């Protein structure tokens, strides 16, 4: 079982000048402790469900470029890229750049964007949900084409590209892994079956039961699409803090492992450097026995 650190807040410590050194120390501490992946949110305002929208937030891919320069081994990605925030061809180039400069450590996490306050606030088009999923599917096709030998055009309903040149190509082979985030059963998990190398689901207070149900739906989509279910990596954002009750967290993770989940992401609930250090001291040594 791999552990991922999902860095969702830049508010601790409170001084803006402390954001960069804290981020760097948290990332390097996590990597030294054995954390396998480092992810950030694709938001421009903080999520109102967890904190005031005015709290500090950094642009995701710039942040990952900074972290790439400070680390050597961790996979780097956005959890998850909002499909409305970037033109698909430019997104493919952005992730390619991260992959090349990090030595082949990029992962494209993507989903249908949802946070309308930041979209309206910053002038991002807000479109109906059905259109967001249409755009998501076209984006997945464009990204896969740009990460191939096909430099030709792409013609879709929402996006038209005259050329899909992408030089240099990513170092990752055959391309940076594509992870689709979300548990929508009719559309999101269907797109996972069609296009993704990995899925990302949310854990719940009820334990692994809801994740098991979502994975059953994914298995059905895979059967209908002719996709080998076992070729898709399963990842979960843990519901509970690993440090509040380590035994309870490990029991939760054990339940996910039984379902075939191979990576669990956790979010700091205190100073991020302390959080990363304690992951190495208290959680990761015991996590190694779960698989």
Coordinates of C-alpha atoms in Angstrom, one line a residue:
X1 CA 0.0 0.0 0.0
X2 CA 1.4 3.4 -1.0
X3 CA 0.7 6.6 0.9
X4 CA 0.2 9.9 -0.9
X5 CA 0.3 13.4 0.7
X6 CA -2.5 15.7 -0.6
X7 CA -1.5 19.3 0.2
X8 CA -4.7 21.2 0.3
X9 CA -4.0 24.3 2.5
X10 CA -1.4 27.0 2.4
X11 CA -2.7 28.8 5.6
X12 CA -0.2 27.3 8.1
X13 CA 1.9 29.2 8.9
X14 CA -0.1 32.3 8.2
X15 CA 2.6 34.5 6.7
X16 CA 2.7 34.5 2.9
X17 CA 6.5 34.6 2.9
X18 CA 6.5 31.3 4.8
X19 CA 4.4 29.4 2.2
X20 CA 7.4 28.5 -0.1
X21 CA 9.8 27.2 2.6
X22 CA 7.1 25.4 4.4
X23 CA 5.9 23.7 1.2
X24 CA 9.5 22.7 0.4
X25 CA 10.2 21.3 3.8
X26 CA 6.9 19.4 4.0
X27 CA 7.6 17.8 0.6
X28 CA 11.1 16.8 1.3
X29 CA 10.2 15.5 4.7
X30 CA 7.4 13.4 3.2
X31 CA 9.7 12.0 0.5
X32 CA 12.4 11.1 3.0
X33 CA 9.8 9.4 5.1
X34 CA 8.7 7.2 2.2
X35 CA 5.6 9.0 0.9
X36 CA 5.0 7.8 -2.7
X37 CA 3.0 10.7 -4.2
X38 CA 2.5 14.4 -3.7
X39 CA -0.7 16.1 -5.0
X40 CA -2.3 19.6 -4.8
X41 CA -5.8 20.9 -5.5
X42 CA -6.7 22.6 -8.7
X43 CA -8.4 25.6 -7.1
X44 CA -7.9 29.3 -7.1
X45 CA -10.1 30.1 -4.2
X46 CA -10.1 27.9 -1.1
X47 CA -13.1 25.5 -1.0
X48 CA -15.9 27.1 1.1
X49 CA -16.8 23.7 2.5
X50 CA -13.6 23.5 4.4
X51 CA -12.4 27.1 5.0
X52 CA -13.1 30.7 3.9
X53 CA -12.7 31.2 0.2
X54 CA -10.2 34.1 0.9
X55 CA -7.6 31.8 2.5
X56 CA -4.3 31.4 0.6
X57 CA -4.4 29.2 -2.5
X58 CA -1.6 28.6 -5.1
X59 CA -2.0 27.7 -8.8
X60 CA -1.5 24.0 -9.0
X61 CA 1.0 23.3 -11.8
X62 CA 3.3 26.2 -10.8
X63 CA 3.3 24.7 -7.3
X64 CA 4.2 21.2 -8.6
X65 CA 7.0 22.6 -10.7
X66 CA 8.4 24.1 -7.5
X67 CA 8.0 20.8 -5.6
X68 CA 9.6 18.9 -8.5
X69 CA 12.8 20.9 -8.0
X70 CA 12.9 20.0 -4.3
X71 CA 12.3 16.3 -4.6
X72 CA 13.6 13.3 -6.5
X73 CA 11.2 10.3 -6.2
X74 CA 7.6 11.2 -5.5
X75 CA 5.0 11.1 -8.2
X76 CA 3.6 14.6 -8.7
X77 CA 0.0 15.4 -9.7
X78 CA -3.1 17.5 -9.3
X79 CA -6.0 16.0 -7.5
X80 CA -7.8 16.8 -9.7
X81 CA -7.3 19.1 -12.7
X82 CA -10.6 21.0 -13.4
X83 CA -11.4 20.4 -17.1
X84 CA -12.7 24.0 -17.6
X85 CA -9.6 25.7 -16.4
X86 CA -7.2 25.0 -19.3
X87 CA -7.4 24.4 -23.0
X88 CA -6.7 20.6 -23.5
X89 CA -3.7 21.0 -25.8
X90 CA -2.1 23.4 -23.3
X91 CA -2.9 21.1 -20.4
X92 CA -1.1 18.3 -22.2
X93 CA 1.9 20.5 -22.8
X94 CA 1.8 21.6 -19.1
X95 CA 1.8 18.0 -17.8
X96 CA 4.5 17.1 -20.3
X97 CA 6.7 19.9 -19.1
X98 CA 6.2 18.8 -15.5
X99 CA 7.1 15.2 -16.5
X100 CA 10.3 16.2 -18.4
X101 CA 11.5 18.5 -15.7
X102 CA 10.8 16.1 -12.8
X103 CA 12.5 13.2 -14.5
X104 CA 9.3 11.3 -15.5
X105 CA 7.3 11.8 -12.3
X106 CA 4.1 13.5 -13.5
X107 CA 0.6 12.1 -13.2
X108 CA -2.5 13.7 -14.8
X109 CA -5.3 13.8 -12.4
X110 CA -8.4 15.2 -14.0
X111 CA -12.1 15.6 -13.5
X112 CA -15.2 17.7 -14.3
X113 CA -14.6 21.1 -12.6
X114 CA -17.4 22.1 -10.1
X115 CA -16.5 25.1 -8.0
X116 CA -18.6 27.8 -9.6
X117 CA -17.7 30.6 -7.3
X118 CA -14.1 30.7 -8.4
X119 CA -15.1 30.1 -12.0
X120 CA -17.5 33.1 -12.0
X121 CA -15.1 35.1 -9.9
X122 CA -12.2 34.7 -12.3
X123 CA -14.1 34.7 -15.5
X124 CA -14.0 31.0 -16.3
X125 CA -17.0 29.9 -18.4
X126 CA -19.6 28.0 -16.4
X127 CA -21.3 25.4 -18.5
X128 CA -24.0 22.8 -17.7
X129 CA -22.8 19.5 -16.2
X130 CA -23.5 17.5 -19.3
X131 CA -21.2 19.8 -21.3
X132 CA -18.5 19.6 -18.7
X133 CA -18.4 15.8 -19.2
X134 CA -18.4 16.2 -22.9
X135 CA -15.4 18.5 -22.6
X136 CA -13.8 16.0 -20.2
X137 CA -14.1 13.2 -22.7
X138 CA -12.7 15.3 -25.5
X139 CA -9.9 16.5 -23.3
X140 CA -8.9 12.9 -22.6
X141 CA -8.9 12.1 -26.3
X142 CA -6.7 15.2 -27.0
X143 CA -4.2 14.4 -24.3
X144 CA -3.8 10.8 -25.4
X145 CA -3.3 12.0 -29.0
X146 CA -0.7 14.5 -28.0
X147 CA 1.1 11.8 -26.0
X148 CA 1.3 9.6 -29.1
X149 CA 3.0 9.7 -32.6
X150 CA -0.1 11.3 -34.1
X151 CA 0.6 15.0 -34.8
X152 CA -2.5 15.5 -36.8
X153 CA -5.7 17.4 -36.2
X154 CA -8.4 16.8 -33.6
X155 CA -11.9 17.7 -34.3
X156 CA -14.5 17.5 -31.6
X157 CA -17.7 19.2 -30.7
X158 CA -16.1 21.6 -28.3
X159 CA -12.4 21.6 -29.3
X160 CA -10.7 21.8 -32.7
X161 CA -6.9 21.5 -32.9
X162 CA -5.2 22.0 -36.2
X163 CA -2.0 20.2 -35.0
X164 CA -1.2 18.2 -32.0
X165 CA 2.6 18.5 -32.0
X166 CA 4.1 17.9 -28.6
X167 CA 7.9 18.1 -28.5
X168 CA 9.5 16.9 -26.4
X169 CA 7.3 14.0 -25.5
X170 CA 7.0 13.0 -21.8
X171 CA 9.7 10.8 -20.3
X172 CA 7.0 8.6 -18.7
X173 CA 6.2 5.6 -20.9
X174 CA 3.8 5.2 -22.6
X175 CA 2.7 8.5 -21.2
X176 CA 2.1 10.1 -17.7
X177 CA -0.6 8.0 -16.0
X178 CA -4.1 9.4 -16.4
X179 CA -6.1 9.4 -13.2
X180 CA -9.8 10.4 -13.3
X181 CA -11.1 11.6 -10.0
X182 CA -14.7 11.2 -8.7
X183 CA -17.3 8.6 -8.1
X184 CA -20.1 9.5 -10.4
X185 CA -21.5 6.1 -11.5
X186 CA -23.0 7.0 -14.9
X187 CA -20.3 9.2 -16.4
X188 CA -17.1 9.5 -14.3
X189 CA -16.6 5.8 -13.8
X190 CA -17.5 5.1 -17.4
X191 CA -14.7 7.5 -18.5
X192 CA -12.3 5.7 -16.1
X193 CA -13.1 2.4 -17.9
X194 CA -12.6 4.0 -21.3
X195 CA -9.5 6.2 -20.8
X196 CA -7.8 6.1 -17.4
X197 CA -4.9 4.3 -15.9
X198 CA -6.2 5.0 -12.4
X199 CA -9.3 6.1 -10.5
X200 CA -9.6 8.2 -7.4
X201 CA -12.4 7.8 -4.9
X202 CA -13.3 9.4 -1.6
X203 CA -13.4 7.4 1.6
X204 CA -16.3 7.9 3.9
X205 CA -17.0 7.6 7.7
X206 CA -18.8 4.3 6.9
X207 CA -15.5 2.6 6.0
X208 CA -14.8 0.7 2.8
X209 CA -18.3 -0.2 1.9
X210 CA -19.1 2.8 -0.4
X211 CA -15.7 2.4 -2.1
X212 CA -16.5 -1.3 -2.7
X213 CA -19.8 -0.3 -4.3
X214 CA -18.2 2.2 -6.6
X215 CA -15.6 -0.3 -7.6
X216 CA -18.3 -2.8 -8.5
X217 CA -19.8 -0.1 -10.8
X218 CA -16.4 0.4 -12.3
X219 CA -16.1 -3.3 -12.9
X220 CA -19.4 -3.4 -14.7
X221 CA -18.3 -0.5 -17.0
X222 CA -15.1 -2.3 -17.7
X223 CA -16.9 -5.4 -18.7
X224 CA -19.2 -3.4 -21.0
X225 CA -16.2 -1.5 -22.6
X226 CA -14.0 -4.6 -23.0
X227 CA -11.5 -3.2 -20.5
X228 CA -9.5 -5.3 -18.1
X229 CA -10.6 -4.0 -14.7
X230 CA -7.3 -5.1 -13.1
X231 CA -5.2 -2.8 -15.3
X232 CA -6.8 0.3 -13.5
X233 CA -5.0 1.4 -10.4
X234 CA -7.4 2.1 -7.5
X235 CA -6.7 5.1 -5.2
X236 CA -8.7 6.6 -2.3
X237 CA -8.6 9.8 -0.4
X238 CA -8.8 8.7 3.2
X239 CA -11.7 10.0 5.3
X240 CA -9.9 10.2 8.6
X241 CA -6.6 11.7 9.7
X242 CA -3.9 9.1 10.0
X243 CA -2.5 10.8 13.2
X244 CA -5.7 11.2 15.3
X245 CA -6.0 7.4 15.7
X246 CA -3.3 5.4 13.9
X247 CA -4.9 2.1 14.6
X248 CA -8.3 3.2 13.2
X249 CA -6.6 4.6 10.1
X250 CA -4.7 1.4 9.5
X251 CA -7.9 -0.6 9.9
X252 CA -9.6 1.7 7.3
X253 CA -6.6 1.2 4.9
X254 CA -6.7 -2.6 5.4
X255 CA -10.3 -2.6 4.2
X256 CA -9.3 -0.6 1.1
X257 CA -6.4 -3.0 0.4
X258 CA -8.8 -5.9 0.4
X259 CA -10.7 -4.2 -2.4
X260 CA -7.5 -3.9 -4.5
X261 CA -6.7 -0.3 -3.6
X262 CA -3.0 0.4 -3.9
X263 CA -2.7 4.1 -2.8
X264 CA -4.3 6.1 -0.1
X265 CA -4.0 9.9 0.0
X266 CA -4.0 11.8 3.3
X267 CA -4.4 15.5 4.0
X268 CA -2.5 17.5 6.7
X269 CA -4.6 18.4 9.7
X270 CA -1.9 20.4 11.5
X271 CA 1.4 22.1 10.5
X272 CA 2.3 20.3 7.3
X273 CA 5.9 19.7 8.2
X274 CA 4.9 18.1 11.6
X275 CA 2.3 16.1 9.7
X276 CA 4.9 14.8 7.2
X277 CA 7.4 14.0 9.9
X278 CA 4.9 12.1 12.0
X279 CA 3.7 10.1 9.0
X280 CA 7.3 8.8 8.8
X281 CA 7.5 8.1 12.5
X282 CA 4.1 6.7 13.3
X283 CA 2.3 5.5 10.1
X284 CA 4.5 4.5 7.3
X285 CA 6.4 1.8 9.2
X286 CA 3.2 0.0 10.0
X287 CA 1.6 0.7 6.5
X288 CA 4.3 -1.4 4.9
X289 CA 2.7 -4.6 6.3
X290 CA -0.6 -3.9 4.5
X291 CA -0.9 -5.1 0.9

